[in-house]
CSV table of C-alpha atoms and ligand atoms in Angstrom, one decimal:
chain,number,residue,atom,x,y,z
A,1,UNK,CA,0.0,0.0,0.0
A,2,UNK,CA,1.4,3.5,-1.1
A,3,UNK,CA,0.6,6.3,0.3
A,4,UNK,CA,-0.7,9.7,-1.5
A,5,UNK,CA,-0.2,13.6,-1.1
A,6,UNK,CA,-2.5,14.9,-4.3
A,7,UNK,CA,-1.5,18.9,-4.5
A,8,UNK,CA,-4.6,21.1,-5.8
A,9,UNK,CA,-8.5,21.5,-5.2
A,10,UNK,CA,-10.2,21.8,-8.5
A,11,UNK,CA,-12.1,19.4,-10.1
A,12,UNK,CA,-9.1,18.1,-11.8
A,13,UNK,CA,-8.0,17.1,-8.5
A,14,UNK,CA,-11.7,15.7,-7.5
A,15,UNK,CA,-11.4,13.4,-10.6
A,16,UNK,CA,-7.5,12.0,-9.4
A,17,UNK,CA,-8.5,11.5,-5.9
A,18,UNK,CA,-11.4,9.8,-7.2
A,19,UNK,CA,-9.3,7.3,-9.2
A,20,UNK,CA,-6.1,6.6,-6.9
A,21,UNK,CA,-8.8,5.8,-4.4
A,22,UNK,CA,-10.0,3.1,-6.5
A,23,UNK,CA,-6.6,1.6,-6.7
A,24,UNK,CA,-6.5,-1.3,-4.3
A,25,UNK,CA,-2.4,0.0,-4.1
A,26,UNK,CA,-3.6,2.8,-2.5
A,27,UNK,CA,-3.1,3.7,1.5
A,28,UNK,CA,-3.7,6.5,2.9
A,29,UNK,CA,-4.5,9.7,0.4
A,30,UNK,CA,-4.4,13.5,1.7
A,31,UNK,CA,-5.3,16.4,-0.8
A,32,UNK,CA,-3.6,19.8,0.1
A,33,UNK,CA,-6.3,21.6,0.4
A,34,UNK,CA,-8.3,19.9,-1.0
A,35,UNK,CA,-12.5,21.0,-1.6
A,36,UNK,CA,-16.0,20.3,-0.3
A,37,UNK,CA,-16.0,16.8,-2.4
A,38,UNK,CA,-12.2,15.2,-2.1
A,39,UNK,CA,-12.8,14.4,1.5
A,40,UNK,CA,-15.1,11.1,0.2
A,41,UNK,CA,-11.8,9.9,-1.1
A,42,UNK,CA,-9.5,10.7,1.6
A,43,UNK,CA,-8.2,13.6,3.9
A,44,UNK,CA,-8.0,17.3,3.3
A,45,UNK,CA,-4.6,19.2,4.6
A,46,UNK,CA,-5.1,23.1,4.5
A,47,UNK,CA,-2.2,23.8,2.6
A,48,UNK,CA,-0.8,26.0,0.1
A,49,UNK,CA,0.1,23.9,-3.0
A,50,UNK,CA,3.3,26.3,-3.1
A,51,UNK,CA,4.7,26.0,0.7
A,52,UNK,CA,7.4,23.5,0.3
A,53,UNK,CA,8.2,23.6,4.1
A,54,UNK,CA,4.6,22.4,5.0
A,55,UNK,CA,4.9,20.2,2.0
A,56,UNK,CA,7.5,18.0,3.5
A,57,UNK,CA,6.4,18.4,6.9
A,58,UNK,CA,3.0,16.1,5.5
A,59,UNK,CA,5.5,13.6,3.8
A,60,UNK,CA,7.6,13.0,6.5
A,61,UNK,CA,4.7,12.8,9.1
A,62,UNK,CA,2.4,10.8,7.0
A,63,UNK,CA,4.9,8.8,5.8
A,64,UNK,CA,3.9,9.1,2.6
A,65,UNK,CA,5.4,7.1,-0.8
A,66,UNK,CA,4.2,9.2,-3.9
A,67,UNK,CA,3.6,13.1,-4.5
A,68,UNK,CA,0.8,14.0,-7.3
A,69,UNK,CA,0.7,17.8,-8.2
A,70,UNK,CA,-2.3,19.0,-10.0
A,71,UNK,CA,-1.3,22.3,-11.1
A,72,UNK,CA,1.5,23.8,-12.6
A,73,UNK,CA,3.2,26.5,-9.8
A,74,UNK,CA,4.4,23.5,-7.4
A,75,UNK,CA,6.4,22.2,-10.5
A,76,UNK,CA,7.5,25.4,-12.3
A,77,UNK,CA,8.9,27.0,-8.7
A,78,UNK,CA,10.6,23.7,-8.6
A,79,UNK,CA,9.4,21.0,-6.1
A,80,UNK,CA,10.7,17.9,-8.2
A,81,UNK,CA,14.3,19.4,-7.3
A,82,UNK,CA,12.9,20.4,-4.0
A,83,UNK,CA,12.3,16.4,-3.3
A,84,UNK,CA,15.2,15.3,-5.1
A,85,UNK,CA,17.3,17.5,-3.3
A,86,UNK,CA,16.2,16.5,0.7
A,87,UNK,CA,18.3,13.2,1.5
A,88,UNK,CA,14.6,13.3,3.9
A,89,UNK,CA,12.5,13.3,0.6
A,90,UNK,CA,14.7,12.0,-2.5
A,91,UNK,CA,12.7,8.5,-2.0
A,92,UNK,CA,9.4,9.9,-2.7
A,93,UNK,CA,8.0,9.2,-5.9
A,94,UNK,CA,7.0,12.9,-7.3
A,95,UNK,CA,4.2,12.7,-10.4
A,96,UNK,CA,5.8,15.6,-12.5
A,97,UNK,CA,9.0,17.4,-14.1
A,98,UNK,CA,11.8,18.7,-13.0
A,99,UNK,CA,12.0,22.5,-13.0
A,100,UNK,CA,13.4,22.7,-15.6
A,101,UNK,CA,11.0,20.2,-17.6
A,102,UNK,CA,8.2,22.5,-16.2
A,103,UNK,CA,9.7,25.7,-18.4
A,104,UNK,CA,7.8,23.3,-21.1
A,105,UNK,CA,4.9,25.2,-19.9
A,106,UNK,CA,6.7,28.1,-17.7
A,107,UNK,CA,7.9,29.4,-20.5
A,108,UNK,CA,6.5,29.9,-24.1
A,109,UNK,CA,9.9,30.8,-25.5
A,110,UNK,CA,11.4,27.8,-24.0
A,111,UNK,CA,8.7,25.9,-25.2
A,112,UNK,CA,8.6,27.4,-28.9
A,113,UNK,CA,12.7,26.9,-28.9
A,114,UNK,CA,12.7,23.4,-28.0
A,115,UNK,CA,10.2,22.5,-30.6
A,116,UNK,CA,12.4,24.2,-33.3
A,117,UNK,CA,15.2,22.3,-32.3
A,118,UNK,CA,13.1,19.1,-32.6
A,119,UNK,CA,11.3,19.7,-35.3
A,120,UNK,CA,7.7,19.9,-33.9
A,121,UNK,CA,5.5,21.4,-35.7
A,122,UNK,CA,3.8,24.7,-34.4
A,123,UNK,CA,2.8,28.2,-35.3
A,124,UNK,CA,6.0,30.3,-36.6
A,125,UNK,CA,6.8,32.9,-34.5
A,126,UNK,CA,9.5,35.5,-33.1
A,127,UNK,CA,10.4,36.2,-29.7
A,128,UNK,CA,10.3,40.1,-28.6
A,129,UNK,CA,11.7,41.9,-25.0
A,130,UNK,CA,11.8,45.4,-23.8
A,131,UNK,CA,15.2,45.7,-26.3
A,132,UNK,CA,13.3,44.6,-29.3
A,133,UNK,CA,10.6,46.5,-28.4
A,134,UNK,CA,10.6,48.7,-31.6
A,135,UNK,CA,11.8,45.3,-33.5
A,136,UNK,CA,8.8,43.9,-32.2
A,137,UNK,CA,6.0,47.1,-33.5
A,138,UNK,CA,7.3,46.6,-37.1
A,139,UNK,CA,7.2,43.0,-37.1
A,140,UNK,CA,3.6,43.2,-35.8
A,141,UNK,CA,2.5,46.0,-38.9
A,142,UNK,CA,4.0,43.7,-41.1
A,143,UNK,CA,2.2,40.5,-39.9
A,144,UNK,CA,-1.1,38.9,-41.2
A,145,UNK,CA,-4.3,39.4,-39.0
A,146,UNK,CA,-5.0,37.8,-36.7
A,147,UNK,CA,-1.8,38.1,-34.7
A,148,UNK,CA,-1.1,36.0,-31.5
A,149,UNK,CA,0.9,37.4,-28.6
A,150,UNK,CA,1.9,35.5,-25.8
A,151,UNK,CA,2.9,36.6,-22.6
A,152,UNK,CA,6.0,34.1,-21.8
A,153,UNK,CA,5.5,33.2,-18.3
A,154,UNK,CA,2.8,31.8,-16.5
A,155,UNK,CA,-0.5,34.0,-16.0
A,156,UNK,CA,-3.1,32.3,-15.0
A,157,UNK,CA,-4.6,31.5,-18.5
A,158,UNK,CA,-4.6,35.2,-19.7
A,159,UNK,CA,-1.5,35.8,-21.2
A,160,UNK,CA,-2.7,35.3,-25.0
A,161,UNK,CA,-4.2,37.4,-26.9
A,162,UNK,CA,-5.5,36.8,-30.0
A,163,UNK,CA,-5.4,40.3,-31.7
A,164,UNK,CA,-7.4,41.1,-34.9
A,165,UNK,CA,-6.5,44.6,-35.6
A,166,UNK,CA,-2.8,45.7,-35.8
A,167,UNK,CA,-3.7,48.4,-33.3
A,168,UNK,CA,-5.3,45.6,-30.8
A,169,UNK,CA,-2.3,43.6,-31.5
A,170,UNK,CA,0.2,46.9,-30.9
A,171,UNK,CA,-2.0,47.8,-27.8
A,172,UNK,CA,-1.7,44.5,-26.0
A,173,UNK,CA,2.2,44.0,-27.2
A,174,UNK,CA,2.6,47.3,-25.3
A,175,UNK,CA,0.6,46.4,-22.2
A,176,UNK,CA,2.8,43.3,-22.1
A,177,UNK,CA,6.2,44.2,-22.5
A,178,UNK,CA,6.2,48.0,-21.3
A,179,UNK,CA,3.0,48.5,-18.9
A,180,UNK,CA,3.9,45.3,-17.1
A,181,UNK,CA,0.5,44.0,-17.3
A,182,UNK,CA,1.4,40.0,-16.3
A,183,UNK,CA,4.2,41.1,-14.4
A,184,UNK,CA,7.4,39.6,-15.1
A,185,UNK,CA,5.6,37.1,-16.8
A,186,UNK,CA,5.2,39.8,-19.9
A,187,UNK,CA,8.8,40.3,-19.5
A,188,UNK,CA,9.4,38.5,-23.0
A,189,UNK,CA,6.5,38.2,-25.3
A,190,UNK,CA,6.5,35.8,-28.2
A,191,UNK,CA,4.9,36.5,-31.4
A,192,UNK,CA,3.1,33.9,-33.4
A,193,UNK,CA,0.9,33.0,-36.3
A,194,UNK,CA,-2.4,32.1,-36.3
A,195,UNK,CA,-3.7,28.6,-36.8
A,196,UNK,CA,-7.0,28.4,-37.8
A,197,UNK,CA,-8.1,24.2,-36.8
A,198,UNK,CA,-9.9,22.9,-33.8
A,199,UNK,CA,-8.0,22.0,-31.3
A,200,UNK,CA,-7.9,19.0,-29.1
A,201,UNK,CA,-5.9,17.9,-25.5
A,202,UNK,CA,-3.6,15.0,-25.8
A,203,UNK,CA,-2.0,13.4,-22.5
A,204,UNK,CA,0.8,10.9,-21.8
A,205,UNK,CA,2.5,10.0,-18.5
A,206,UNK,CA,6.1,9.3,-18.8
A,207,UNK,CA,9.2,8.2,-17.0
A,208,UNK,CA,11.6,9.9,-18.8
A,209,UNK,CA,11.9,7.5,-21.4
A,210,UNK,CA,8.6,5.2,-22.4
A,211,UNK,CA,4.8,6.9,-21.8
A,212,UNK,CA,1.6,5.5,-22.1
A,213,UNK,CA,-1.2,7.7,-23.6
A,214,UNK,CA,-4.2,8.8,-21.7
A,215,UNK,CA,-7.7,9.2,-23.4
A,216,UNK,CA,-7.3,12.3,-25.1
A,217,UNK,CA,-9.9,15.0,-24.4
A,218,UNK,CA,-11.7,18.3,-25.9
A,219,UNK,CA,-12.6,21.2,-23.5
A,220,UNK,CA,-14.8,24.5,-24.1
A,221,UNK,CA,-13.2,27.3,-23.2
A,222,UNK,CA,-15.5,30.5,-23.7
A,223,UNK,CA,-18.4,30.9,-21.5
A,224,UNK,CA,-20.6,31.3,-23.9
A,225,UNK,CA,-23.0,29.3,-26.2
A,226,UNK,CA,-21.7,28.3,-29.7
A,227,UNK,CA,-17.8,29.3,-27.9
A,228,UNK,CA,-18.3,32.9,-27.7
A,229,UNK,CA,-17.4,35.3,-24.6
A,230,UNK,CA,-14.3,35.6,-22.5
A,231,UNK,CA,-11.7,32.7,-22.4
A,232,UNK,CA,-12.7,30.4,-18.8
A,233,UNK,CA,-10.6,27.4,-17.2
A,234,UNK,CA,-12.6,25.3,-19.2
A,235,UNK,CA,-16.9,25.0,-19.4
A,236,UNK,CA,-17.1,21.2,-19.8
A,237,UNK,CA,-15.3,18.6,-21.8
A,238,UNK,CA,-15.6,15.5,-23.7
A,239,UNK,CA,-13.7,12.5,-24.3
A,240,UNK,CA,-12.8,10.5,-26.9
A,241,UNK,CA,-12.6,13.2,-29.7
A,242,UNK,CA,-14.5,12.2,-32.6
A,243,UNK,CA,-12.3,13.8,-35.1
A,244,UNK,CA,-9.4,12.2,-33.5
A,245,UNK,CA,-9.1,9.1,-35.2
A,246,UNK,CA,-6.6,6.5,-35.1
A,247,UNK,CA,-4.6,8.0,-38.1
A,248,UNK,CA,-4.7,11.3,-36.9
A,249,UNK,CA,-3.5,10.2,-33.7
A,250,UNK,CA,-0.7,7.7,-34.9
A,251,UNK,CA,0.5,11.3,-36.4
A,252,UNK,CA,0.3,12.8,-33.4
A,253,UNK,CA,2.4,10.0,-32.2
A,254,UNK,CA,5.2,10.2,-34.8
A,255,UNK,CA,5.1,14.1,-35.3
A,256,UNK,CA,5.0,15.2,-31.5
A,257,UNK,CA,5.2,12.9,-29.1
A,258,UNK,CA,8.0,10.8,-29.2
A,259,UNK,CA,10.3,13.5,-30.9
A,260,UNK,CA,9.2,15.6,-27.2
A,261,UNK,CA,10.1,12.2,-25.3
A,262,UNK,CA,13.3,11.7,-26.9
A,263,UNK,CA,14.2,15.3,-27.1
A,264,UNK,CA,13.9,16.1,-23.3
A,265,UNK,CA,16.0,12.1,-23.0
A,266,UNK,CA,18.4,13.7,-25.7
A,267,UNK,CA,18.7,17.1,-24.1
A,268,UNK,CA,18.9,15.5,-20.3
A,269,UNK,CA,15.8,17.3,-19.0
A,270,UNK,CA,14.4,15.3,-16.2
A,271,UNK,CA,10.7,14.4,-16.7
A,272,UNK,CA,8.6,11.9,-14.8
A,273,UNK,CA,5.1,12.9,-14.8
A,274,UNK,CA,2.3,14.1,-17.1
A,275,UNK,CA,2.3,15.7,-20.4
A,276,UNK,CA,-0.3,17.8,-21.7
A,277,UNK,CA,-0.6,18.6,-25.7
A,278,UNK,CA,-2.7,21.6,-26.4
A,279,UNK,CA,-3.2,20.2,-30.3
A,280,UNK,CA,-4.6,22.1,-33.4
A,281,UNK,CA,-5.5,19.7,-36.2
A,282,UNK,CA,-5.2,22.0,-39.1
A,283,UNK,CA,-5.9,20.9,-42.2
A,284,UNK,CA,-5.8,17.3,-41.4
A,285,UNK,CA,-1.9,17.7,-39.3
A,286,UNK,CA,-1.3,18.0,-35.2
A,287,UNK,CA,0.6,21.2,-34.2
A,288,UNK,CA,1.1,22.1,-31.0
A,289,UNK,CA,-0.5,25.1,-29.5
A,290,UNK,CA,0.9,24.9,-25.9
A,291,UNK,CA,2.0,22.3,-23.6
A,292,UNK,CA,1.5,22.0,-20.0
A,293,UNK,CA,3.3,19.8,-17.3
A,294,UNK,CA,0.2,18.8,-15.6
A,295,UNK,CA,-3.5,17.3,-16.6
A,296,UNK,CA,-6.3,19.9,-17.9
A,297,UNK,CA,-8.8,20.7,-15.8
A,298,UNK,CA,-11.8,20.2,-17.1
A,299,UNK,CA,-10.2,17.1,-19.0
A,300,UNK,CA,-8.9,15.3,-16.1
A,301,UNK,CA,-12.3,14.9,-15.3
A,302,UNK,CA,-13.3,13.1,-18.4
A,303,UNK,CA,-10.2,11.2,-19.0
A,304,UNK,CA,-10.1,9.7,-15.5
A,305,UNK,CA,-13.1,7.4,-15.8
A,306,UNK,CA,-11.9,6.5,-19.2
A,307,UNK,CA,-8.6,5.4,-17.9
A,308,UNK,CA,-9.1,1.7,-16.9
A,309,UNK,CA,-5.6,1.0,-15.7
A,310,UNK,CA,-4.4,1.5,-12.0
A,311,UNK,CA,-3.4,4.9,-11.8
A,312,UNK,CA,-1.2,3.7,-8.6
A,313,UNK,CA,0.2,1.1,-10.4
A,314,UNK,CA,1.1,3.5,-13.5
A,315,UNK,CA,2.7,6.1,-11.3
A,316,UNK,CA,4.4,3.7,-9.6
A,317,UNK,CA,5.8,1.9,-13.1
A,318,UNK,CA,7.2,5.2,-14.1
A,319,UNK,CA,9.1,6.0,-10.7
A,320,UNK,CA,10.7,2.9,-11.9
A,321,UNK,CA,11.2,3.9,-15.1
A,322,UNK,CA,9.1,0.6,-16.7
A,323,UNK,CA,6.2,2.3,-18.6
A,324,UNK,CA,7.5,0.3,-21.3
A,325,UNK,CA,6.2,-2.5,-19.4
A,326,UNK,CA,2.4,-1.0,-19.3
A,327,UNK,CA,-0.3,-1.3,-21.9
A,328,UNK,CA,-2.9,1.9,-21.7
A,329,UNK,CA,-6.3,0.5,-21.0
A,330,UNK,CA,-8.9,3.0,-22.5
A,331,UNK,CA,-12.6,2.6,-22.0
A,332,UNK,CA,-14.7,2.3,-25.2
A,333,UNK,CA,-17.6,4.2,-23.3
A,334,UNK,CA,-17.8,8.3,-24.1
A,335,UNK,CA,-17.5,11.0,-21.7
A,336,UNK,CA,-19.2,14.2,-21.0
A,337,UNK,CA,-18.4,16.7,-18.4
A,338,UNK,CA,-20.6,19.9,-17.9
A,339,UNK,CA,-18.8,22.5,-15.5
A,340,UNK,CA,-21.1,24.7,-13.1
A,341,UNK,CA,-20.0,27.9,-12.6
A,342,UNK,CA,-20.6,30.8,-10.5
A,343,UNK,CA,-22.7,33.7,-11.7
A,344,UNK,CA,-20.6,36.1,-12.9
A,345,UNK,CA,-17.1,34.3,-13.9
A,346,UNK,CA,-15.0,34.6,-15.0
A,347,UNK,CA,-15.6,38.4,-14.4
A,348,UNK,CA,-16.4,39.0,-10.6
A,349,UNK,CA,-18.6,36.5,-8.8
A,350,UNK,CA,-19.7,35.1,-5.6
A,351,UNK,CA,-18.5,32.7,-3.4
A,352,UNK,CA,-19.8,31.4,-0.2
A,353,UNK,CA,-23.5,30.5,-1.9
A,354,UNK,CA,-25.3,27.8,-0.3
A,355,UNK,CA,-25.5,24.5,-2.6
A,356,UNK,CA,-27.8,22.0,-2.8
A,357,UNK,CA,-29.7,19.0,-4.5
A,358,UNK,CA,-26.6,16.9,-4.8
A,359,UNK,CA,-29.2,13.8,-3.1
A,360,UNK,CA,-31.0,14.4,-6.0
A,361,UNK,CA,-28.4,13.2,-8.9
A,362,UNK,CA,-28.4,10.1,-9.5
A,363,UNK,CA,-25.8,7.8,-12.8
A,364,UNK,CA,-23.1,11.1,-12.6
A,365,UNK,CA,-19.8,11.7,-11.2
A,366,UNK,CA,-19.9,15.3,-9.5
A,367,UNK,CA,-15.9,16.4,-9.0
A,368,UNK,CA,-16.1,19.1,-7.1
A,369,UNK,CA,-14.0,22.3,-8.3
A,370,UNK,CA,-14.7,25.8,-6.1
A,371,UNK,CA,-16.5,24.5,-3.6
A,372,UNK,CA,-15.7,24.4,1.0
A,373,UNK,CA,-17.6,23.5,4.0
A,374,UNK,CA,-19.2,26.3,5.6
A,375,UNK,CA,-21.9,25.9,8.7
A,376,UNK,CA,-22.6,22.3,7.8
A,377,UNK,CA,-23.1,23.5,4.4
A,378,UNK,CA,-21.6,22.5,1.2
A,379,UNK,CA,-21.4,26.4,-0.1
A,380,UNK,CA,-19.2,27.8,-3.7
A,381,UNK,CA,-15.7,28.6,-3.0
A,382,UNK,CA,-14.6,29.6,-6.4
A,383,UNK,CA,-15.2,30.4,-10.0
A,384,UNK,CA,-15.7,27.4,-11.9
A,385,UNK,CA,-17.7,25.3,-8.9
A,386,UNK,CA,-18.7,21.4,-9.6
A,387,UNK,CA,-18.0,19.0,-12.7
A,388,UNK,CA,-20.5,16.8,-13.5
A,389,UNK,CA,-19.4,14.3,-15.5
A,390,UNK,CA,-21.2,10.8,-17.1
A,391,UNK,CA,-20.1,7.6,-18.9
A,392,UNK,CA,-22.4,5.9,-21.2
A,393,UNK,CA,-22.2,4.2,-24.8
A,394,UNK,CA,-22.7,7.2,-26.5
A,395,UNK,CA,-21.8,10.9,-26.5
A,396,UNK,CA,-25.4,11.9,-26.6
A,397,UNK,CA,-26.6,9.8,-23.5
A,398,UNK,CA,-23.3,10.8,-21.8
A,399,UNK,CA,-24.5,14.6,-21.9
A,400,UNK,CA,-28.3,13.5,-21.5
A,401,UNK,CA,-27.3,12.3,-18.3
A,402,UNK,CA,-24.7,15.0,-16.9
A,403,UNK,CA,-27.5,18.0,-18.1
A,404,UNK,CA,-29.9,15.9,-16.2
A,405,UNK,CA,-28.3,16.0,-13.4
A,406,UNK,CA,-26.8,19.5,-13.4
A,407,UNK,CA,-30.4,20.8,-13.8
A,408,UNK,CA,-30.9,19.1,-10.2
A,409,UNK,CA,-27.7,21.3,-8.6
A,410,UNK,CA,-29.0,24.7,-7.1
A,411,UNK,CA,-27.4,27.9,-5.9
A,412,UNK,CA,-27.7,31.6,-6.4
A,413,UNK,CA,-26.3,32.7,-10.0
A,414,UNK,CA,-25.9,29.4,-11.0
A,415,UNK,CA,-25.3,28.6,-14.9
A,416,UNK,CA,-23.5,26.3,-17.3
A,417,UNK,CA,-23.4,25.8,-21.3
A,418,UNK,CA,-26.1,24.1,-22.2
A,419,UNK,CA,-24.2,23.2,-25.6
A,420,UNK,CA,-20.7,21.1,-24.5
A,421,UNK,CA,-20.2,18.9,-27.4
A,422,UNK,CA,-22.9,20.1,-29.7
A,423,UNK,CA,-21.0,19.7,-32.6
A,424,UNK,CA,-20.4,15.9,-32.1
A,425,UNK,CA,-24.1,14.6,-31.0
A,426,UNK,CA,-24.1,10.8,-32.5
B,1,AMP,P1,-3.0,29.1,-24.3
B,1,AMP,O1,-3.1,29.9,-23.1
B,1,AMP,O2,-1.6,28.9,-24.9
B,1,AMP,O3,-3.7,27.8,-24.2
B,1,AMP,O4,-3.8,29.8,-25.4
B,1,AMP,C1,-5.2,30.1,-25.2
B,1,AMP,C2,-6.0,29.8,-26.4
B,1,AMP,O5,-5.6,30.7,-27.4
B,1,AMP,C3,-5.7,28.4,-27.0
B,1,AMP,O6,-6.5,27.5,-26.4
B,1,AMP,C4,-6.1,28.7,-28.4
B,1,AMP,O7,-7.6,28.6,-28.5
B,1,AMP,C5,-5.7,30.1,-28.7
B,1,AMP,N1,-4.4,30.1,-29.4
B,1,AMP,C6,-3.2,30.1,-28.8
B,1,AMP,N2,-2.2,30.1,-29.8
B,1,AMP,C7,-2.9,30.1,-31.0
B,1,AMP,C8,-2.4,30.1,-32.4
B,1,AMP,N3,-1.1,30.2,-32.7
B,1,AMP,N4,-3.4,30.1,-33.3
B,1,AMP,C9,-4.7,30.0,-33.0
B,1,AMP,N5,-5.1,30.0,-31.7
B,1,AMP,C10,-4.3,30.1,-30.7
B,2,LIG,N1,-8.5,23.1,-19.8
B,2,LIG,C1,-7.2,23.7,-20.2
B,2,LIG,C2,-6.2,23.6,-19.1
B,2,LIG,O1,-6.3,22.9,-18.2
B,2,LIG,O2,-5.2,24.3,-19.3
């Protein structure tokens, strides 16, 4: 038995506790902090995914054998090394990248660099700091609409903008690099062309060396109806990807995956843990968008339940480095999450709303996302608030049966698209 420190509190994070709990490998399983729902798969542990010092205090006490971060700032500040590093912690198997392997998604212009020097294919683009500045206003007059700037480090999801005048496109280039708008994250920007595809999440867990490939997943992004509005975490998802068929995935195989394994092997990057490919199938060919060094969120939460192997058992196959030695189990049955939000997001909203009719649901999974414990009363603690997700033989019943139940949630402001996977009904 092995036990678990899961690092988050979103609904990505419902859907792993969910499935290590399943795991008959698995001992005892805390979730720093955790949320309103993780606490029917193990303990909650008020703390801060980024305070290392309480991190390892939880290890050592708790004795515990593998460390899964959920989000990205544990493993871009660095808490693979962090582990590595403590002759108290080194043993601990830790589900994610080496700072350095974390850049993948820390920084775009590490990212866009390393697929040049691997060949991966990806929007062109130039790389622009305070220096260039000027460098960086001609190349954007000269550039075909619409342009794509992308603040290089980490901001919370906002740092791309997708400009469609060259006067948007100078405005935002300015607010990045001279106005400071992301911090140093806008410190470099990166300039890019714009692919016009639909685009699709692709996931593998490696060791380094051999991966197996998760269910791959598509999420909504825009609150809106018919994906219009601001840009959200992620409105509901679905999994498998109808228009990602074997061939296209086999290509995704040959043209991206395995050149990223064996160029992080090649260029002695460290990474153990989870890949994320933001895809764009243009014209029939993968290229990558982004990637991150950590599930999706709302993906995770249809991927999960598709996943039929031991997710224990996989994490503990690639502390060993034997993935090789794994086949990936995936589910023929389709899923559908629907995300609840909170009135509001992802503008200004309200937390603290009184929640109920969860009794009510009946043939869903609900991961909790932004929600606590308040009074003896399960209450929203954030923007993007419960995941309901269903399995059936078909995408259509799969949403049938997550709207039906998401009609039975209630709390002030409530909503959710009423049109996650529209495009696909079968
Ligand atoms: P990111 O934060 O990198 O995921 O970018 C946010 C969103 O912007 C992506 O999910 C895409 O929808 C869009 N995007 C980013 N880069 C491009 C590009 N080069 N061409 C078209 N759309 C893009
Ligand atoms: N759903 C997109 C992400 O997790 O980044």
């Amino acid at each position: 038995m092995k036990n678990i420190l899961l690092l988050g509190g979103g609904g990505r994070e419902s859907a792993l506790a969910w499935k290590l709990k399943q795991s008959p490998l698995c001992g005892t399983l805390l979730i720093a902090p955790g949320n309103a729902g993780t606490v029917d798969y193990g303990t909650n542990i008020p703390v801060s995914v980024s305070d290392f010092a309480a991190i390892k205090k939880i290890c050592i006490d708790h004795n515990i054998d593998i460390l899964v971060p959920g989000p990205e700032e544990p493993l871009v500040l660095g808490i693979y090394d962090f582990f590595k590093n403590d002759p108290a912690l080194s043993q601990i198997i830790v589900a994610g990248p080496s700072k350095d392997g974390a850049q993948l998604e820390g920084s775009k212009a590490f990212s866009k660099k390393f697929m040049a020097r691997h060949g991966i294919p990806t929007a062109a683009y130039r790389e622009f700091t305070a220096e260039t500045y000027n460098d960086g206003v001609e190349w954007i007059r000269q550039s075909e609409l619409p342009i794509v700037l992308k603040a290089d480090g980490l901001a919370a999801g906002k740092g791309v903008v997708i400009a469609q005048s060259i006067d948007e496109a100078e405005q935002a280039f300015k607010e990045m690099l001279i106005d400071s708008r992301f911090g140093t994250a806008g410190s470099k920007v990166v300039i890019e062309q714009f692919l016009d595809g639909i685009e699709l999440s692709v996931f593998i867990l490696t060791d380094g060396e051999h991966y197996v490939l998760l269910p791959e997943a598509k999420d909504y992004k825009r609150i809106g109806e018919g994906d219009t509005g601001l840009n959200t975490g992620g409105m509901g998802a679905i999994s498998p990807v109808p228009f990602a068929d074997k061939d296209f995935i086999q290509k995704v195989i040959n043209t991206i995956i395995d050149p990223t394994v064996s160029g992080l092997q090649k260029e002695g990057i460290v990474y153990k843990g989870f890949i994320f490919f933001g895809l764009i199938k243009v014209k029939g060919e993968p290229y990558v968008i982004e990637y991150n060094c950590r599930l999706g969120d709302p993906e995770t939460e249809v991927v999960m339940p598709r996943l039929e192997n031991d997710l224990v058992a996989l994490l503990l196959a690639m502390g060993k480095g034997e993935l090789n030695n794994v086949t990936a189990l995936h589910s023929q049955k389709k899923a559908a999450t629907v995300m609840l939000v909170a009135g509001g997001y992802p503008s200004d909203y309200h937390k603290g709303e009184v929640m109920s009719g969860f009794e009510k649901t009946d043939g869903s999974l609900l991961f909790h996302a932004g929600t606590a414990v308040k009074n003896d009363n399960i209450v929203t603690n954030g923007g993007r608030v419960l995941a309901v997700t269903s399995l059936a033989d078909s995408l259509s019943q799969a949403l049938e049966q997550s709207y039906t139940n998401a009609a039975l949630i209630e709390y002030e402001g409530v909503y959710y698209r009423k049109d996650i996977g529209w495009e696909f009904h079968d």
